[in-house]
CSV table of C-alpha atoms in Angstrom, one decimal:
chain,number,residue,atom,x,y,z
A,30,MET,CA,1.8,-56.3,-8.9
A,31,GLN,CA,0.5,-59.0,-11.2
A,32,PRO,CA,-2.5,-58.2,-13.4
A,33,THR,CA,-5.6,-60.2,-12.5
A,34,GLU,CA,-7.1,-62.8,-14.7
A,35,LEU,CA,-9.9,-60.3,-15.8
A,36,GLU,CA,-7.4,-57.6,-16.7
A,37,ARG,CA,-5.4,-60.1,-18.8
A,38,LEU,CA,-8.6,-61.2,-20.6
A,39,VAL,CA,-9.6,-57.6,-21.4
A,40,GLU,CA,-6.1,-56.9,-22.6
A,41,ARG,CA,-6.1,-59.9,-24.9
A,42,LYS,CA,-9.5,-58.9,-26.3
A,43,LEU,CA,-8.3,-55.4,-27.1
A,44,LYS,CA,-5.1,-56.7,-28.7
A,45,ARG,CA,-7.2,-59.1,-30.8
A,46,GLU,CA,-9.6,-56.3,-31.9
A,47,LYS,CA,-6.6,-54.2,-33.0
A,48,GLU,CA,-5.2,-57.1,-35.0
A,49,LEU,CA,-8.5,-57.8,-36.7
A,50,ASN,CA,-9.2,-54.1,-37.6
A,51,PRO,CA,-6.2,-51.9,-37.1
A,52,LEU,CA,-8.0,-48.9,-38.7
A,53,ARG,CA,-10.9,-48.9,-36.2
A,54,LYS,CA,-10.6,-46.1,-33.7
A,55,LYS,CA,-12.8,-45.4,-30.8
A,56,GLU,CA,-12.6,-41.7,-30.5
A,57,PRO,CA,-15.3,-40.0,-28.4
A,58,ASN,CA,-14.6,-36.6,-30.0
A,59,ARG,CA,-14.6,-37.5,-33.7
A,60,VAL,CA,-15.9,-34.9,-36.1
A,61,ARG,CA,-18.2,-37.4,-37.9
A,62,ASN,CA,-20.2,-38.7,-35.0
A,63,LYS,CA,-23.6,-39.4,-36.7
A,64,THR,CA,-24.5,-42.7,-38.3
A,65,ILE,CA,-26.6,-43.1,-41.4
A,66,LYS,CA,-27.7,-46.6,-42.4
A,67,LEU,CA,-28.1,-47.7,-46.0
A,68,ARG,CA,-29.8,-50.9,-47.2
A,69,ALA,CA,-29.0,-52.3,-50.6
A,70,THR,CA,-29.4,-55.5,-52.6
A,71,GLU,CA,-26.3,-57.6,-53.3
A,72,GLU,CA,-26.3,-56.3,-56.9
A,73,GLU,CA,-26.6,-52.6,-55.8
A,74,LYS,CA,-23.8,-53.1,-53.3
A,75,GLU,CA,-21.5,-54.6,-55.9
A,76,LYS,CA,-22.2,-51.6,-58.2
A,77,ILE,CA,-21.4,-49.2,-55.4
A,78,LEU,CA,-18.2,-51.0,-54.6
A,79,ALA,CA,-17.2,-51.1,-58.3
A,80,GLY,CA,-17.8,-47.4,-58.4
A,81,MET,CA,-15.7,-46.9,-55.3
A,82,ARG,CA,-12.8,-48.9,-56.8
A,83,SER,CA,-13.0,-47.1,-60.2
A,84,ALA,CA,-13.0,-43.7,-58.5
A,85,GLY,CA,-9.9,-44.7,-56.5
A,86,HIS,CA,-11.5,-44.3,-53.0
A,87,GLY,CA,-10.0,-46.3,-50.2
A,88,THR,CA,-13.1,-46.4,-48.1
A,89,LEU,CA,-16.8,-46.9,-48.8
A,90,ASN,CA,-17.7,-44.2,-46.3
A,91,ASN,CA,-15.6,-41.5,-48.1
A,92,TYR,CA,-16.9,-42.6,-51.5
A,93,ILE,CA,-20.6,-42.5,-50.5
A,94,LEU,CA,-20.1,-39.1,-48.7
A,95,GLU,CA,-18.5,-37.6,-51.8
A,96,MET,CA,-21.2,-39.0,-54.1
A,97,VAL,CA,-24.0,-37.7,-51.8
A,98,LEU,CA,-22.4,-34.3,-51.1
A,99,ALA,CA,-20.8,-33.5,-54.4
A,100,GLY,CA,-22.6,-35.8,-56.8
A,101,ARG,CA,-25.7,-35.1,-58.8
A,102,VAL,CA,-29.1,-36.5,-58.3
A,103,VAL,CA,-31.5,-36.1,-61.2
A,104,HIS,CA,-35.2,-36.4,-60.7
A,105,ILE,CA,-37.3,-36.6,-63.9
A,106,ASP,CA,-41.1,-36.1,-63.6
A,107,PHE,CA,-42.5,-38.5,-66.2
A,108,ASP,CA,-46.2,-37.4,-65.6
A,109,GLY,CA,-46.0,-34.8,-68.3
A,110,LEU,CA,-44.3,-37.2,-70.6
A,111,LYS,CA,-47.0,-39.8,-70.1
A,112,GLU,CA,-49.6,-37.2,-71.0
A,113,SER,CA,-47.7,-36.1,-74.1
A,114,LEU,CA,-47.3,-39.8,-75.2
A,115,GLU,CA,-51.0,-40.5,-75.1
A,116,PRO,CA,-51.8,-38.8,-78.4
A,117,ILE,CA,-49.0,-40.6,-80.1
A,118,GLY,CA,-50.2,-43.9,-78.8
A,119,SER,CA,-53.7,-43.3,-79.9
A,120,TYR,CA,-52.4,-42.0,-83.2
A,121,ALA,CA,-50.5,-45.3,-83.7
A,122,GLN,CA,-53.6,-47.3,-82.8
A,123,GLU,CA,-55.6,-45.4,-85.3
A,124,LEU,CA,-53.0,-45.8,-88.0
A,125,ASN,CA,-52.9,-49.5,-87.4
A,126,LYS,CA,-56.7,-49.6,-87.7
A,127,ILE,CA,-56.6,-47.6,-90.9
A,128,GLY,CA,-53.9,-50.0,-92.3
A,129,GLY,CA,-56.2,-52.9,-91.5
A,130,ASN,CA,-59.1,-51.2,-93.2
A,131,MET,CA,-57.1,-50.4,-96.2
A,132,ASN,CA,-56.0,-54.0,-96.5
A,133,GLN,CA,-59.7,-55.1,-96.4
A,134,ILE,CA,-60.6,-52.5,-99.0
A,135,ALA,CA,-57.7,-53.6,-101.3
A,136,LYS,CA,-58.9,-57.2,-100.9
A,137,HIS,CA,-62.5,-56.4,-101.9
A,138,MET,CA,-61.3,-54.2,-104.8
A,139,ASN,CA,-59.1,-57.0,-106.1
A,140,GLU,CA,-62.0,-59.5,-105.8
A,141,ALA,CA,-64.5,-57.1,-107.4
A,142,GLY,CA,-62.2,-56.1,-110.2
A,143,ILE,CA,-61.9,-52.4,-109.2
A,144,ASN,CA,-59.3,-50.5,-111.3
A,145,GLN,CA,-55.7,-50.1,-110.2
A,146,GLN,CA,-56.0,-46.3,-110.1
A,147,GLN,CA,-58.3,-46.5,-107.0
A,148,VAL,CA,-56.0,-49.0,-105.3
A,149,ASN,CA,-53.1,-46.7,-105.9
A,150,PHE,CA,-54.9,-43.8,-104.4
A,151,PHE,CA,-55.5,-45.7,-101.1
A,152,VAL,CA,-51.9,-46.9,-101.0
A,153,GLU,CA,-50.7,-43.3,-101.5
A,154,GLU,CA,-53.0,-42.0,-98.8
A,155,PHE,CA,-51.8,-44.7,-96.4
A,156,ALA,CA,-48.1,-43.8,-97.3
A,157,LYS,CA,-48.8,-40.2,-96.4
A,158,MET,CA,-50.3,-41.2,-93.0
A,159,ARG,CA,-47.3,-43.5,-92.4
A,160,GLN,CA,-44.9,-40.6,-93.1
A,161,ASN,CA,-46.7,-38.4,-90.6
A,162,TYR,CA,-46.6,-41.2,-88.0
A,163,ASP,CA,-42.8,-41.7,-88.6
A,164,GLN,CA,-42.2,-38.0,-88.3
A,165,ALA,CA,-44.1,-37.8,-85.0
A,166,GLN,CA,-42.2,-40.8,-83.8
A,167,GLY,CA,-38.9,-39.2,-84.7
A,168,GLU,CA,-39.8,-36.1,-82.7
A,169,LEU,CA,-40.7,-38.2,-79.7
A,170,ILE,CA,-37.4,-40.1,-79.9
A,171,LYS,CA,-35.5,-36.7,-80.0
A,172,GLU,CA,-37.4,-35.6,-76.9
A,173,LEU,CA,-36.6,-38.8,-75.1
A,174,HIS,CA,-32.9,-38.4,-75.9
A,175,LYS,CA,-32.9,-34.9,-74.5
A,176,ILE,CA,-34.4,-36.2,-71.2
A,177,ARG,CA,-31.9,-39.1,-71.1
A,178,LYS,CA,-29.0,-36.7,-71.3
A,179,LEU,CA,-30.2,-34.7,-68.2
């Protein structure tokens, strides 16, 4: 018996699908039968594909599954960090104000002919404040590096 036109058409379509994607299988009893959709920008997609290639994975599905199931997701709560940075920010503002004030004082002293000893005192005090500021800034940078390594 000769196949009908419709049967030939369906057969050609199935053959073409197999040629275009030979790995695609339509298995009703597959183990992974749930779909999860992911949206990404073009740049994000390229990064994911680059990661897949560098990890040596053959399929994006296997790479993403491995990253999600075995990978590590780190969540850092920056609210506490913001609160701890506020005093340093205000300290820096105050230090800048003090520096401006000291410059004005130095200018008036120079114009009024005040002795060099008084000028040196203000410069030394400002240097001490600057040293305290630099030390606090160094501690902050250490804390940020700790957080970054998490």
